[in-house]
XYZ file of C-alpha atoms in Angstrom:
358
model
C 21.519 -15.505 5.798
C 20.772 -16.191 9.078
C 18.199 -14.506 11.276
C 21.304 -13.373 13.468
C 23.098 -11.996 10.913
C 20.317 -10.176 9.295
C 19.935 -8.051 12.318
C 23.182 -7.247 11.616
C 23.042 -6.022 8.179
C 19.359 -5.036 7.406
C 17.281 -2.192 8.662
C 14.116 -3.130 7.408
C 12.237 -6.230 5.393
C 9.511 -4.933 3.216
C 6.982 -7.655 2.446
C 5.195 -7.060 -0.985
C 7.142 -5.805 -4.335
C 3.650 -3.653 -5.364
C 3.971 0.297 -5.572
C 3.807 0.554 -2.041
C 6.472 -1.623 -1.135
C 8.751 -0.436 -3.960
C 8.222 2.918 -3.501
C 8.681 2.358 0.135
C 11.717 0.661 -0.541
C 13.302 2.951 -2.692
C 12.961 5.612 0.071
C 14.827 3.572 2.306
C 17.486 2.850 0.106
C 17.777 6.700 -0.754
C 18.037 7.306 2.658
C 20.774 4.722 3.188
C 18.902 2.060 4.973
C 19.576 -1.498 4.116
C 16.294 -3.146 2.706
C 15.103 -6.139 1.444
C 11.970 -6.732 -0.393
C 10.421 -10.448 -0.247
C 8.069 -10.621 -3.162
C 5.916 -13.638 -4.623
C 5.057 -11.944 -8.119
C 1.206 -11.779 -7.340
C 0.350 -8.169 -7.843
C -3.451 -7.367 -7.374
C -3.797 -5.149 -11.325
C -1.655 -8.133 -13.093
C -4.888 -8.799 -15.160
C -5.309 -4.659 -16.346
C -3.874 -3.420 -19.634
C -2.379 -0.495 -17.764
C -2.184 1.451 -14.811
C -3.154 5.289 -14.946
C -3.251 8.254 -13.354
C 0.465 8.086 -12.317
C 2.263 11.692 -13.589
C 4.630 10.772 -16.412
C 3.945 6.791 -16.389
C 0.180 7.180 -17.378
C -1.087 3.762 -19.344
C 2.014 2.187 -18.541
C 1.723 -1.583 -18.024
C 1.406 -2.325 -14.141
C 3.929 -5.387 -14.658
C 6.391 -2.873 -16.884
C 5.967 0.231 -13.892
C 6.947 -2.916 -11.006
C 9.942 -3.909 -13.379
C 11.037 -0.283 -13.655
C 10.462 0.238 -9.884
C 13.045 -2.706 -9.106
C 15.441 -1.640 -11.305
C 15.546 1.994 -9.559
C 15.315 0.034 -5.689
C 18.115 -1.978 -7.099
C 20.246 0.900 -8.429
C 20.328 2.493 -4.591
C 21.382 -1.088 -3.279
C 18.233 -2.487 -2.404
C 17.836 -6.292 -2.015
C 15.108 -8.432 -3.529
C 14.311 -12.185 -2.651
C 11.113 -14.205 -4.497
C 9.189 -16.174 -1.962
C 5.731 -16.143 -0.330
C 6.036 -14.523 3.155
C 3.850 -16.783 5.043
C 4.388 -16.151 9.245
C 6.033 -13.044 10.993
C 7.401 -13.393 14.824
C 9.168 -10.748 16.997
C 12.585 -11.581 18.473
C 15.554 -10.032 20.071
C 16.226 -7.323 18.135
C 13.560 -7.173 15.520
C 11.002 -9.377 13.283
C 11.912 -12.650 11.729
C 9.757 -13.454 8.346
C 9.519 -17.184 7.236
C 9.044 -17.945 3.495
C 7.194 -20.532 1.882
C 10.141 -22.082 0.718
C 11.385 -22.483 3.909
C 14.112 -19.719 4.032
C 14.126 -16.854 6.575
C 14.493 -13.355 6.545
C 15.047 -10.683 9.573
C 15.469 -7.138 9.774
C 14.883 -4.485 12.387
C 11.601 -2.937 11.209
C 9.402 -4.814 9.368
C 6.919 -3.279 6.830
C 3.787 -5.241 5.124
C 2.459 -4.263 1.352
C 0.565 -7.133 0.747
C -2.221 -5.648 -0.382
C -5.652 -7.501 -0.801
C -7.948 -10.034 -2.662
C -10.619 -9.198 -4.691
C -13.575 -11.675 -4.044
C -15.741 -11.611 -6.828
C -19.427 -12.720 -7.035
C -19.664 -16.416 -8.338
C -20.975 -15.551 -11.870
C -19.453 -17.641 -14.583
C -16.646 -16.052 -16.945
C -16.658 -12.716 -14.130
C -13.003 -13.335 -13.068
C -11.707 -14.142 -16.372
C -12.694 -10.788 -17.747
C -11.566 -8.978 -14.340
C -9.212 -6.246 -15.331
C -10.351 -6.411 -18.592
C -14.533 -5.320 -19.267
C -15.174 -6.399 -15.894
C -13.661 -3.504 -13.478
C -14.028 -1.536 -10.607
C -12.557 1.639 -10.468
C -14.035 4.640 -12.566
C -10.862 6.463 -12.244
C -8.684 3.223 -13.434
C -10.634 2.121 -16.227
C -13.620 5.160 -16.691
C -12.001 6.862 -19.580
C -11.170 3.830 -21.514
C -14.866 2.805 -21.578
C -16.512 5.827 -21.770
C -19.729 6.673 -23.752
C -20.196 2.772 -23.960
C -22.693 1.051 -22.611
C -21.941 0.595 -18.758
C -23.787 -1.806 -16.413
C -22.962 -2.198 -12.770
C -23.408 -5.330 -10.585
C -25.632 -4.583 -7.534
C -24.853 -6.576 -4.160
C -22.539 -4.320 -2.691
C -23.220 -1.548 0.090
C -21.100 0.630 -2.536
C -23.630 -0.423 -5.755
C -25.002 2.807 -5.926
C -22.851 5.029 -5.215
C -20.269 2.968 -7.904
C -23.355 3.666 -10.552
C -23.573 7.363 -9.968
C -19.871 7.636 -10.548
C -19.470 5.995 -13.751
C -22.481 8.351 -14.914
C -19.714 10.665 -14.753
C -18.082 8.451 -17.867
C -21.047 7.527 -19.894
C -25.114 8.590 -19.931
C -25.866 4.742 -20.413
C -25.693 3.135 -17.040
C -27.576 0.216 -15.864
C -27.675 -0.667 -12.387
C -28.452 -4.561 -12.053
C -29.761 -5.593 -8.623
C -28.720 -8.879 -8.805
C -29.008 -10.404 -5.585
C -28.794 -7.462 -3.469
C -31.341 -5.487 -1.662
C -33.761 -2.976 -3.250
C -32.980 0.749 -3.420
C -34.020 3.108 -1.249
C -36.508 5.908 -2.009
C -33.916 8.347 -1.823
C -31.468 6.241 -3.854
C -34.215 5.931 -6.730
C -34.702 9.061 -6.851
C -30.975 9.987 -7.466
C -30.612 7.017 -9.870
C -33.706 8.435 -11.600
C -32.215 11.939 -12.017
C -29.353 10.967 -13.308
C -31.002 8.806 -15.928
C -29.434 5.495 -14.816
C -31.759 2.649 -15.103
C -32.147 0.125 -12.347
C -33.194 -3.676 -13.042
C -33.718 -5.908 -10.936
C -33.281 -10.035 -11.051
C -30.309 -12.162 -10.719
C -27.366 -12.076 -12.921
C -26.662 -15.645 -14.260
C -23.704 -14.863 -16.861
C -22.329 -12.771 -19.269
C -22.588 -12.418 -23.182
C -19.637 -12.380 -25.006
C -19.088 -11.870 -29.013
C -16.559 -13.863 -31.266
C -14.085 -11.498 -30.611
C -13.672 -12.129 -27.130
C -15.535 -8.346 -26.521
C -18.155 -8.050 -23.920
C -21.805 -7.403 -25.297
C -24.463 -8.342 -22.477
C -25.458 -9.356 -19.119
C -27.972 -12.638 -18.911
C -30.334 -12.618 -16.352
C -31.846 -15.771 -14.275
C -35.180 -14.654 -16.549
C -33.727 -15.149 -19.841
C -33.467 -12.061 -20.849
C -29.838 -10.144 -21.847
C -29.364 -6.619 -21.616
C -26.696 -4.935 -23.545
C -23.585 -3.658 -22.010
C -20.264 -3.072 -23.134
C -18.207 -3.016 -19.925
C -19.570 -4.294 -16.336
C -18.774 -2.328 -13.218
C -18.306 -4.863 -10.121
C -17.579 -3.717 -6.237
C -15.796 -7.042 -5.170
C -15.252 -7.299 -1.772
C -11.856 -6.361 -0.025
C -10.138 -8.590 1.468
C -6.887 -7.624 3.094
C -3.831 -10.213 2.630
C -3.116 -10.401 6.342
C -2.151 -13.617 7.242
C 1.284 -13.037 7.671
C 0.542 -11.022 10.566
C -1.073 -13.610 12.775
C 2.007 -14.618 14.501
C 2.519 -10.898 15.686
C -1.120 -10.432 17.137
C -2.144 -8.775 14.023
C -5.273 -9.215 11.851
C -7.529 -7.681 9.356
C -11.016 -6.334 10.640
C -14.227 -5.310 9.074
C -13.965 -1.585 7.369
C -16.299 0.697 8.452
C -18.286 0.690 5.443
C -18.793 -3.170 5.053
C -16.654 -3.218 1.617
C -14.123 -5.885 3.111
C -11.645 -6.125 5.352
C -8.203 -4.273 6.315
C -5.272 -3.700 8.795
C -5.732 -0.534 11.019
C -3.090 1.816 11.441
C -1.929 5.361 12.100
C -1.532 7.944 9.312
C 1.967 6.694 8.801
C 1.121 3.097 8.762
C 2.281 2.099 11.997
C 0.129 -0.842 13.390
C -0.468 -1.692 17.243
C 2.734 -3.490 16.926
C 5.507 -1.205 17.647
C 8.258 -1.592 14.908
C 5.755 -3.083 12.817
C 4.042 -1.033 9.566
C 1.832 -1.498 6.653
C 1.160 0.673 3.554
C -0.906 0.379 0.312
C -4.211 -1.708 -0.405
C -3.450 -3.552 2.621
C -4.278 -0.736 5.063
C -6.423 1.573 2.462
C -8.703 -0.872 0.849
C -9.984 1.707 -1.986
C -6.276 3.604 -2.834
C -5.341 3.627 -6.028
C -1.973 3.389 -7.486
C -1.034 6.929 -6.848
C -2.182 6.562 -3.429
C -0.809 3.531 -2.584
C 2.778 4.790 -3.917
C 2.720 7.945 -1.647
C 1.293 5.703 1.100
C 4.954 3.558 0.624
C 6.636 6.794 1.050
C 4.945 8.249 4.166
C 5.880 4.497 5.811
C 9.430 4.542 5.048
C 10.027 8.382 5.832
C 8.601 7.148 9.306
C 10.136 3.492 9.856
C 13.538 6.211 8.444
C 12.649 8.598 11.554
C 11.854 5.492 13.726
C 14.948 4.068 12.847
C 17.418 7.356 13.625
C 16.184 7.792 17.123
C 16.762 4.274 17.629
C 20.645 4.966 16.644
C 21.073 7.791 18.474
C 19.789 6.165 21.504
C 22.115 3.606 21.143
C 24.634 5.781 20.164
C 24.202 7.704 23.719
C 23.924 4.409 25.857
C 27.276 3.341 23.892
C 28.983 6.935 24.737
C 27.791 6.737 28.454
C 28.896 3.451 28.969
C 32.671 4.303 27.362
C 32.879 7.629 29.291
C 34.668 7.222 32.623
C 32.469 7.392 35.848
C 29.925 8.585 33.181
C 29.242 11.566 31.060
C 28.966 14.311 34.161
C 32.252 13.161 35.932
C 34.974 15.765 35.177
C 36.682 14.019 31.731
C 33.467 14.082 30.404
C 31.874 17.367 31.149
C 34.864 18.693 30.285
C 34.654 16.852 26.175
C 31.356 18.078 26.569
C 32.411 21.795 27.238
C 34.992 21.379 24.493
C 32.965 20.481 21.872
C 29.983 22.621 22.681
C 31.239 26.184 23.549
C 34.657 25.862 22.741
C 36.634 28.859 23.722
C 34.104 30.145 25.174
C 33.705 27.215 27.948
C 33.775 27.747 31.633
C 36.905 26.978 34.214
C 40.053 28.216 35.155
C 41.610 27.625 31.716
C 39.596 30.069 29.751
C 39.994 32.326 32.735
C 43.662 32.340 32.763
C 43.635 32.267 28.815
C 41.263 35.678 29.192
C 44.011 37.334 31.493
C 46.932 36.386 29.011
C 44.975 37.706 26.204
C 44.476 41.373 28.366
C 48.416 41.689 29.112
C 50.070 43.941 26.897
């Protein structure tokens, strides 16, 4: 498919096939828009056993959720290509995205739903257990580790908040300060009021039993503290490299948790025609929120295309009208379409006189 032909065929190119991208593609396909999803097959939540908080789909494995979503999109005519998008540029008529394979894809509008990367502390064994018993989101995993001994790894601006959140699911919560700064007096008081233990010292490793279950956290002092799950506030880095050619990039999040691509409420970026949705712009959005963001961006894109299609239709009509829309033939046609028998002019007067005669 050449880029020029793509503009003739494709309304929207979606880069990223997670829940935000699939929800957008589904909405656009149902709006009778031609849509292509380019996806590298690297969903952020792939290590997790299940996705939660989704009505009628709670507990569905993430990869199964995406498979079902792709089937629904295809059922409405949406298309998929397996490739990693590496660059994007604006051209006349829309945008062109180049994949790692060397293929190019073009469309009138561009939606980027590439998500983010979790940057984890350099602690041996931590990444291997990510999404299992090393967790980040209490709303995603809290129920599954309820009433267990839970640890929270410090070092993030959100660590104290995370410890207080996980206290809702268990009375046995320990905050490990690790390499982070000491907590303030106010934070100490709040943690103590909720019975959350605070342990100083760097975490250097994890303890695992013969059944590959997390059993504790090892400190640099040699001490081992029993925990059955460990919450880690990873640094969240938006996958934004694709947008550099359009003059867009990730910026530091206001609360210091990572980088994101700024957008308005609909996902529209500062580059006209380019939208973002999901974790690439909303770092802390769980699956249901990312899904909703995809729908919101899709409706905004469709509305933008409706305006563009209408503008083009008006321009064609004006160009085709002899002498323009305000010429006698053009005005007569408009009056006939809009006013029907109630339009002004000599003809309407004559018809009125004929109707009045006995």
